mmCIF file of C-alpha atoms in Angstrom:
data_model
loop_
_atom_site.group_PDB
_atom_site.id
_atom_site.type_symbol
_atom_site.label_atom_id
_atom_site.label_comp_id
_atom_site.label_asym_id
_atom_site.label_seq_id
_atom_site.Cartn_x
_atom_site.Cartn_y
_atom_site.Cartn_z
ATOM 1 C CA MET A 1 -33.067 -69.557 -64.169
ATOM 2 C CA ALA A 2 -31.989 -71.516 -67.241
ATOM 3 C CA PRO A 3 -29.602 -74.400 -66.579
ATOM 4 C CA THR A 4 -25.859 -73.885 -66.866
ATOM 5 C CA PRO A 5 -24.573 -74.856 -70.343
ATOM 6 C CA PRO A 6 -22.714 -78.170 -70.215
ATOM 7 C CA ALA A 7 -18.944 -78.166 -70.413
ATOM 8 C CA GLY A 8 -17.562 -78.485 -73.899
ATOM 9 C CA PRO A 9 -16.081 -81.777 -75.072
ATOM 10 C CA PRO A 10 -12.480 -82.804 -74.423
ATOM 11 C CA GLY A 11 -10.108 -82.551 -77.365
ATOM 12 C CA SER A 12 -6.496 -82.720 -78.407
ATOM 13 C CA ILE A 13 -4.015 -80.464 -80.160
ATOM 14 C CA ALA A 14 -2.855 -82.359 -83.227
ATOM 15 C CA PRO A 15 0.889 -82.562 -83.878
ATOM 16 C CA ALA A 16 2.247 -81.463 -87.259
ATOM 17 C CA SER A 17 0.640 -83.481 -90.038
ATOM 18 C CA GLY A 18 0.633 -83.628 -93.805
ATOM 19 C CA ARG A 19 -1.999 -80.903 -94.022
ATOM 20 C CA PRO A 20 -1.021 -77.325 -94.920
ATOM 21 C CA ALA A 21 -1.462 -74.521 -92.369
ATOM 22 C CA LEU A 22 -0.712 -70.825 -91.945
ATOM 23 C CA ALA A 23 2.754 -69.989 -90.635
ATOM 24 C CA ASP A 24 1.419 -66.579 -89.503
ATOM 25 C CA GLY A 25 -1.975 -66.191 -87.852
ATOM 26 C CA SER A 26 -2.564 -62.678 -89.199
ATOM 27 C CA GLY A 27 -2.340 -60.772 -92.465
ATOM 28 C CA ARG A 28 -2.500 -57.144 -93.576
ATOM 29 C CA VAL A 29 -4.375 -56.002 -96.680
ATOM 30 C CA SER A 30 -2.724 -53.038 -98.410
ATOM 31 C CA ALA A 31 -4.626 -50.012 -99.665
ATOM 32 C CA GLY A 32 -4.392 -51.561 -103.126
ATOM 33 C CA GLY A 33 -5.892 -54.869 -101.972
ATOM 34 C CA ARG A 34 -2.711 -56.961 -101.813
ATOM 35 C CA LEU A 35 -2.407 -59.671 -99.147
ATOM 36 C CA THR A 36 0.492 -62.069 -98.520
ATOM 37 C CA LEU A 37 -0.263 -65.307 -96.666
ATOM 38 C CA ARG A 38 2.672 -67.209 -95.137
ATOM 39 C CA ILE A 39 2.054 -70.957 -95.373
ATOM 40 C CA ALA A 40 3.521 -74.073 -93.745
ATOM 41 C CA CYS A 41 3.311 -76.515 -96.648
ATOM 42 C CA ARG A 42 4.259 -79.984 -97.858
ATOM 43 C CA ALA A 43 3.689 -79.346 -101.580
ATOM 44 C CA SER A 44 2.751 -76.490 -103.910
ATOM 45 C CA GLY A 45 -0.924 -75.650 -104.005
ATOM 46 C CA GLN A 46 -3.636 -72.992 -103.973
ATOM 47 C CA ALA A 47 -5.068 -70.620 -101.337
ATOM 48 C CA ARG A 48 -8.598 -69.167 -101.268
ATOM 49 C CA LEU A 49 -9.785 -66.388 -98.949
ATOM 50 C CA ASP A 50 -13.350 -65.893 -97.650
ATOM 51 C CA VAL A 51 -14.672 -63.331 -95.161
ATOM 52 C CA THR A 52 -18.195 -64.258 -94.121
ATOM 53 C CA ALA A 53 -19.011 -60.712 -92.994
ATOM 54 C CA LEU A 54 -18.365 -59.483 -96.562
ATOM 55 C CA GLY A 55 -20.499 -62.077 -98.343
ATOM 56 C CA SER A 56 -20.481 -65.723 -99.385
ATOM 57 C CA ALA A 57 -18.331 -65.380 -102.521
ATOM 58 C CA PRO A 58 -14.542 -65.943 -102.251
ATOM 59 C CA LEU A 59 -12.586 -62.673 -102.101
ATOM 60 C CA ALA A 60 -9.383 -63.914 -103.723
ATOM 61 C CA ARG A 61 -7.458 -66.961 -104.928
ATOM 62 C CA ALA A 62 -3.788 -67.535 -105.629
ATOM 63 C CA ARG A 63 -1.383 -70.387 -106.261
ATOM 64 C CA TYR A 64 1.744 -70.831 -104.154
ATOM 65 C CA ARG A 65 5.061 -72.637 -104.565
ATOM 66 C CA CYS A 66 6.312 -74.733 -101.640
ATOM 67 C CA ARG A 67 10.061 -74.631 -100.910
ATOM 68 C CA GLY A 68 11.648 -76.004 -97.739
ATOM 69 C CA GLY A 69 8.276 -76.400 -96.042
ATOM 70 C CA ARG A 70 7.258 -72.750 -96.492
ATOM 71 C CA ALA A 71 5.405 -70.752 -99.140
ATOM 72 C CA ALA A 72 3.957 -67.282 -99.740
ATOM 73 C CA ALA A 73 0.603 -66.880 -101.496
ATOM 74 C CA GLN A 74 0.130 -63.442 -103.072
ATOM 75 C CA LEU A 75 -3.603 -62.635 -103.120
ATOM 76 C CA ARG A 76 -5.273 -59.603 -104.678
ATOM 77 C CA LEU A 77 -8.640 -58.364 -103.383
ATOM 78 C CA ALA A 78 -10.940 -56.170 -105.452
ATOM 79 C CA ARG A 79 -10.453 -52.476 -104.658
ATOM 80 C CA ALA A 80 -14.151 -52.124 -103.791
ATOM 81 C CA VAL A 81 -13.699 -54.641 -100.954
ATOM 82 C CA VAL A 82 -10.839 -52.786 -99.226
ATOM 83 C CA PRO A 83 -12.884 -49.932 -97.629
ATOM 84 C CA ARG A 84 -15.497 -52.453 -96.469
ATOM 85 C CA LEU A 85 -12.771 -54.546 -94.864
ATOM 86 C CA ALA A 86 -11.324 -51.418 -93.220
ATOM 87 C CA ARG A 87 -14.651 -50.803 -91.462
ATOM 88 C CA LEU A 88 -14.527 -54.342 -90.003
ATOM 89 C CA SER A 89 -10.807 -54.400 -89.254
ATOM 90 C CA PRO A 90 -9.691 -56.538 -87.580
ATOM 91 C CA ALA A 91 -11.812 -59.182 -89.287
ATOM 92 C CA VAL A 92 -11.746 -62.974 -89.172
ATOM 93 C CA GLY A 93 -11.077 -64.532 -92.566
ATOM 94 C CA ARG A 94 -11.228 -68.186 -93.584
ATOM 95 C CA VAL A 95 -8.430 -69.551 -95.747
ATOM 96 C CA THR A 96 -8.806 -72.780 -97.714
ATOM 97 C CA LEU A 97 -5.459 -74.390 -98.560
ATOM 98 C CA GLN A 98 -5.407 -77.122 -101.208
ATOM 99 C CA GLU A 99 -2.292 -79.178 -101.905
ATOM 100 C CA ARG A 100 -1.624 -82.467 -103.611
ATOM 101 C CA GLY A 101 -3.691 -84.997 -101.655
ATOM 102 C CA ALA A 102 -4.261 -82.644 -98.679
ATOM 103 C CA ALA A 103 -6.504 -79.718 -97.794
ATOM 104 C CA ALA A 104 -7.203 -77.530 -94.779
ATOM 105 C CA ARG A 105 -9.550 -74.700 -93.843
ATOM 106 C CA VAL A 106 -8.055 -72.315 -91.294
ATOM 107 C CA SER A 107 -8.764 -68.872 -89.848
ATOM 108 C CA VAL A 108 -6.704 -65.702 -90.153
ATOM 109 C CA ALA A 109 -6.898 -62.273 -88.485
ATOM 110 C CA LEU A 110 -7.095 -59.613 -91.206
ATOM 111 C CA GLY A 111 -6.243 -55.967 -90.793
ATOM 112 C CA ALA A 112 -6.609 -53.213 -93.373
ATOM 113 C CA ALA A 113 -3.785 -50.785 -94.131
ATOM 114 C CA GLY A 114 -3.130 -48.644 -91.075
ATOM 115 C CA ARG A 115 -5.292 -50.829 -88.819
ATOM 116 C CA SER A 116 -4.208 -53.327 -86.158
ATOM 117 C CA THR A 117 -4.799 -57.045 -86.723
ATOM 118 C CA SER A 118 -5.230 -57.559 -82.956
ATOM 119 C CA PRO A 119 -8.803 -57.314 -81.640
ATOM 120 C CA GLY A 120 -7.668 -57.046 -78.002
ATOM 121 C CA PHE A 121 -8.663 -59.280 -75.082
ATOM 122 C CA TRP A 122 -11.838 -60.072 -73.158
ATOM 123 C CA SER A 123 -11.751 -58.605 -69.650
ATOM 124 C CA ASP A 124 -12.324 -61.927 -67.887
ATOM 125 C CA GLY A 125 -12.545 -65.636 -68.618
ATOM 126 C CA GLY A 126 -9.454 -67.155 -70.168
ATOM 127 C CA LEU A 127 -7.367 -70.145 -71.100
ATOM 128 C CA GLN A 128 -6.213 -72.162 -68.079
ATOM 129 C CA CYS A 129 -2.727 -73.582 -68.678
ATOM 130 C CA ALA A 130 -1.357 -76.845 -67.231
ATOM 131 C CA SER A 131 -4.790 -77.872 -65.956
ATOM 132 C CA PRO A 132 -5.898 -80.454 -65.064
ATOM 133 C CA GLY A 133 -2.657 -82.103 -66.324
ATOM 134 C CA PRO A 134 0.750 -80.577 -67.138
ATOM 135 C CA ARG A 135 0.094 -80.693 -70.921
ATOM 136 C CA GLN A 136 -3.612 -79.885 -70.751
ATOM 137 C CA THR A 137 -5.648 -76.695 -70.884
ATOM 138 C CA TYR A 138 -9.289 -75.639 -70.813
ATOM 139 C CA LEU A 139 -11.166 -72.556 -71.988
ATOM 140 C CA VAL A 140 -13.427 -70.606 -69.613
ATOM 141 C CA GLY A 141 -15.878 -68.212 -71.268
ATOM 142 C CA PRO A 142 -15.873 -64.534 -70.203
ATOM 143 C CA ASN A 143 -18.933 -63.400 -68.244
ATOM 144 C CA PHE A 144 -20.410 -61.318 -71.070
ATOM 145 C CA THR A 145 -22.148 -58.360 -69.352
ATOM 146 C CA VAL A 146 -24.278 -55.869 -71.274
ATOM 147 C CA SER A 147 -26.981 -53.306 -70.532
ATOM 148 C CA PRO A 148 -29.730 -53.681 -71.533
ATOM 149 C CA ALA A 149 -29.889 -57.486 -71.658
ATOM 150 C CA THR A 150 -29.802 -59.129 -75.078
ATOM 151 C CA SER A 151 -29.446 -62.504 -76.750
ATOM 152 C CA ILE A 152 -25.912 -63.388 -77.812
ATOM 153 C CA SER A 153 -24.388 -66.041 -80.060
ATOM 154 C CA VAL A 154 -20.952 -67.235 -78.885
ATOM 155 C CA ARG A 155 -18.436 -69.322 -80.853
ATOM 156 C CA PRO A 156 -15.241 -70.516 -79.089
ATOM 157 C CA TRP A 157 -11.867 -71.415 -80.593
ATOM 158 C CA ILE A 158 -8.385 -72.408 -79.456
ATOM 159 C CA ALA A 159 -5.617 -71.420 -81.868
ATOM 160 C CA THR A 160 -2.395 -73.430 -81.606
ATOM 161 C CA TYR A 161 1.067 -72.922 -83.070
ATOM 162 C CA THR A 162 4.010 -75.258 -83.681
ATOM 163 C CA SER A 163 7.125 -74.388 -85.667
ATOM 164 C CA ALA A 164 6.632 -77.464 -87.864
ATOM 165 C CA GLY A 165 2.891 -77.153 -88.477
ATOM 166 C CA GLY A 166 2.223 -73.406 -88.267
ATOM 167 C CA TRP A 167 -1.119 -72.104 -86.939
ATOM 168 C CA ARG A 168 -4.082 -74.455 -86.580
ATOM 169 C CA TRP A 169 -7.518 -73.762 -85.135
ATOM 170 C CA LEU A 170 -9.390 -76.160 -82.870
ATOM 171 C CA GLY A 171 -13.154 -75.793 -82.370
ATOM 172 C CA LEU A 172 -15.922 -77.665 -80.603
ATOM 173 C CA ASN A 173 -16.267 -79.870 -83.691
ATOM 174 C CA GLY A 174 -12.575 -80.531 -84.219
ATOM 175 C CA GLY A 175 -11.341 -78.291 -87.048
ATOM 176 C CA ALA A 176 -14.635 -76.351 -86.954
ATOM 177 C CA SER A 177 -16.678 -74.762 -84.180
ATOM 178 C CA ARG A 178 -20.341 -74.014 -83.523
ATOM 179 C CA TRP A 179 -22.404 -71.146 -82.158
ATOM 180 C CA LEU A 180 -23.811 -71.311 -78.610
ATOM 181 C CA GLN A 181 -26.996 -69.345 -77.886
ATOM 182 C CA LEU A 182 -26.898 -67.449 -74.557
ATOM 183 C CA THR A 183 -28.383 -64.344 -72.908
ATOM 184 C CA ALA A 184 -26.151 -61.533 -71.667
ATOM 185 C CA THR A 185 -27.474 -59.321 -68.838
ATOM 186 C CA PRO A 186 -26.037 -56.490 -66.692
ATOM 187 C CA ALA A 187 -25.142 -59.184 -64.100
ATOM 188 C CA GLY A 188 -23.597 -61.596 -66.611
ATOM 189 C CA VAL A 189 -24.747 -64.539 -68.719
ATOM 190 C CA ALA A 190 -28.207 -65.616 -67.515
ATOM 191 C CA GLN A 191 -27.492 -69.312 -68.073
ATOM 192 C CA TRP A 192 -24.504 -69.093 -65.702
ATOM 193 C CA LEU A 193 -26.393 -67.553 -62.762
ATOM 194 C CA GLN A 194 -27.803 -70.121 -60.360
ATOM 195 C CA PRO A 195 -30.659 -69.343 -57.920
ATOM 196 C CA THR A 196 -28.086 -68.841 -55.146
ATOM 197 C CA GLY A 197 -26.321 -66.208 -57.232
ATOM 198 C CA ALA A 198 -23.181 -68.318 -57.745
ATOM 199 C CA LEU A 199 -21.486 -67.937 -61.125
ATOM 200 C CA ASN A 200 -20.903 -71.211 -62.994
ATOM 201 C CA PRO A 201 -19.300 -70.343 -66.327
ATOM 202 C CA TRP A 202 -19.226 -72.626 -69.349
ATOM 203 C CA THR A 203 -15.885 -74.360 -69.908
ATOM 204 C CA TRP A 204 -14.408 -76.351 -72.781
ATOM 205 C CA GLY A 205 -11.818 -79.032 -72.215
ATOM 206 C CA PRO A 206 -9.534 -80.458 -71.178
ATOM 207 C CA ILE A 207 -7.574 -79.978 -74.381
ATOM 208 C CA THR A 208 -4.466 -82.176 -74.456
ATOM 209 C CA ALA A 209 -1.213 -81.145 -76.151
ATOM 210 C CA PRO A 210 1.053 -83.740 -77.834
ATOM 211 C CA PRO A 211 3.406 -85.515 -75.382
ATOM 212 C CA SER A 212 6.473 -83.919 -76.977
ATOM 213 C CA GLY A 213 7.312 -80.845 -79.017
ATOM 214 C CA SER A 214 6.808 -77.154 -78.312
ATOM 215 C CA VAL A 215 3.185 -75.927 -78.627
ATOM 216 C CA SER A 216 1.635 -72.503 -77.951
ATOM 217 C CA ALA A 217 -2.128 -72.016 -77.542
ATOM 218 C CA ILE A 218 -4.456 -69.021 -77.206
ATOM 219 C CA GLY A 219 -8.215 -68.831 -76.637
ATOM 220 C CA LEU A 220 -10.657 -66.828 -78.743
ATOM 221 C CA PHE A 221 -14.376 -66.028 -78.590
ATOM 222 C CA GLU A 222 -16.513 -64.670 -81.414
ATOM 223 C CA VAL A 223 -19.725 -63.021 -80.183
ATOM 224 C CA ILE A 224 -22.801 -61.677 -81.970
ATOM 225 C CA TYR A 225 -24.934 -59.282 -79.894
ATOM 226 C CA TRP A 226 -28.559 -59.332 -81.116
ATOM 227 C CA TYR A 227 -29.726 -55.878 -80.043
ATOM 228 C CA GLY A 228 -33.252 -55.416 -81.362
ATOM 229 C CA GLY A 229 -32.747 -58.396 -83.666
ATOM 230 C CA ARG A 230 -29.824 -56.717 -85.440
ATOM 231 C CA PRO A 231 -26.410 -58.419 -85.227
ATOM 232 C CA THR A 232 -23.300 -56.688 -83.877
ATOM 233 C CA TYR A 233 -20.210 -58.873 -84.324
ATOM 234 C CA VAL A 234 -17.197 -58.768 -81.965
ATOM 235 C CA TRP A 235 -14.205 -61.074 -81.505
ATOM 236 C CA LYS A 236 -11.356 -61.009 -78.995
ATOM 237 C CA TYR A 237 -8.628 -63.219 -77.594
ATOM 238 C CA THR A 238 -8.540 -64.436 -73.981
ATOM 239 C CA HIS A 239 -5.681 -64.062 -71.533
ATOM 240 C CA SER A 240 -4.049 -67.227 -70.193
ATOM 241 C CA PHE A 241 -3.570 -68.255 -66.568
ATOM 242 C CA VAL A 242 -1.727 -70.843 -64.490
ATOM 243 C CA GLY A 243 -4.097 -71.319 -61.577
ATOM 244 C CA SER A 244 -5.139 -67.783 -60.674
ATOM 245 C CA GLN A 245 -1.889 -66.180 -61.862
ATOM 246 C CA PRO A 246 -1.803 -64.414 -65.251
ATOM 247 C CA ALA A 247 0.518 -66.124 -67.731
ATOM 248 C CA GLY A 248 0.277 -63.616 -70.589
ATOM 249 C CA ALA A 249 -1.432 -64.153 -73.930
ATOM 250 C CA PHE A 250 -0.456 -67.798 -74.537
ATOM 251 C CA CYS A 251 -0.285 -71.141 -72.843
ATOM 252 C CA ALA A 252 3.146 -72.594 -73.670
ATOM 253 C CA PHE A 253 3.878 -76.318 -73.577
ATOM 254 C CA PRO A 254 7.655 -76.839 -74.063
#
């Protein structure tokens, strides 16, 4: 058997900073291609939207005006893009926010008109709350099971929310993440199965929340299934737990 993947690096949830962020982690694209992004801002600026699954070119840009720490950017997507987005919905978009002296690149869940922006939850794995410390958490990967076996690419995220800083995404490389190459089988991920048959899943953390201030966190995995060399992309949230007890969708650090 292949060795168990090493645990991901420790990290920390950054408190509110001077960088812009999204005040809402999701957005809905109308049938006419309109999209409103709610932004936690420090100054007026510009928003750009990309969806990797729809190509490398930006889908829309718009300027926004910051008032009282909040702004709304009104984007307009080309009509030809809307039906393609509907087929992917919900999709993960990347938003680049540029303000005076500050910039950020964040993710957003996009739904087309009449479609949900929630991709649902993985059936196992999850975000462990208050572990190993009271303001710490770690992310355990679901045991991706498929039949027949296939190679998979897995990219983990933790999305965090504060009222002051909005939504921010934390990956294995800080504000970004990276793909892990694994093999899914009918019995689970091959790299997690030891010769004795014990399951040793990959984990990432601990992730430490700021010592004060209310923070919510949720785990997320993007997965590409390479059936016959052709990619099938899926993403879902993880449930959260305190020990072995379900704690809902989020870990909350008051």
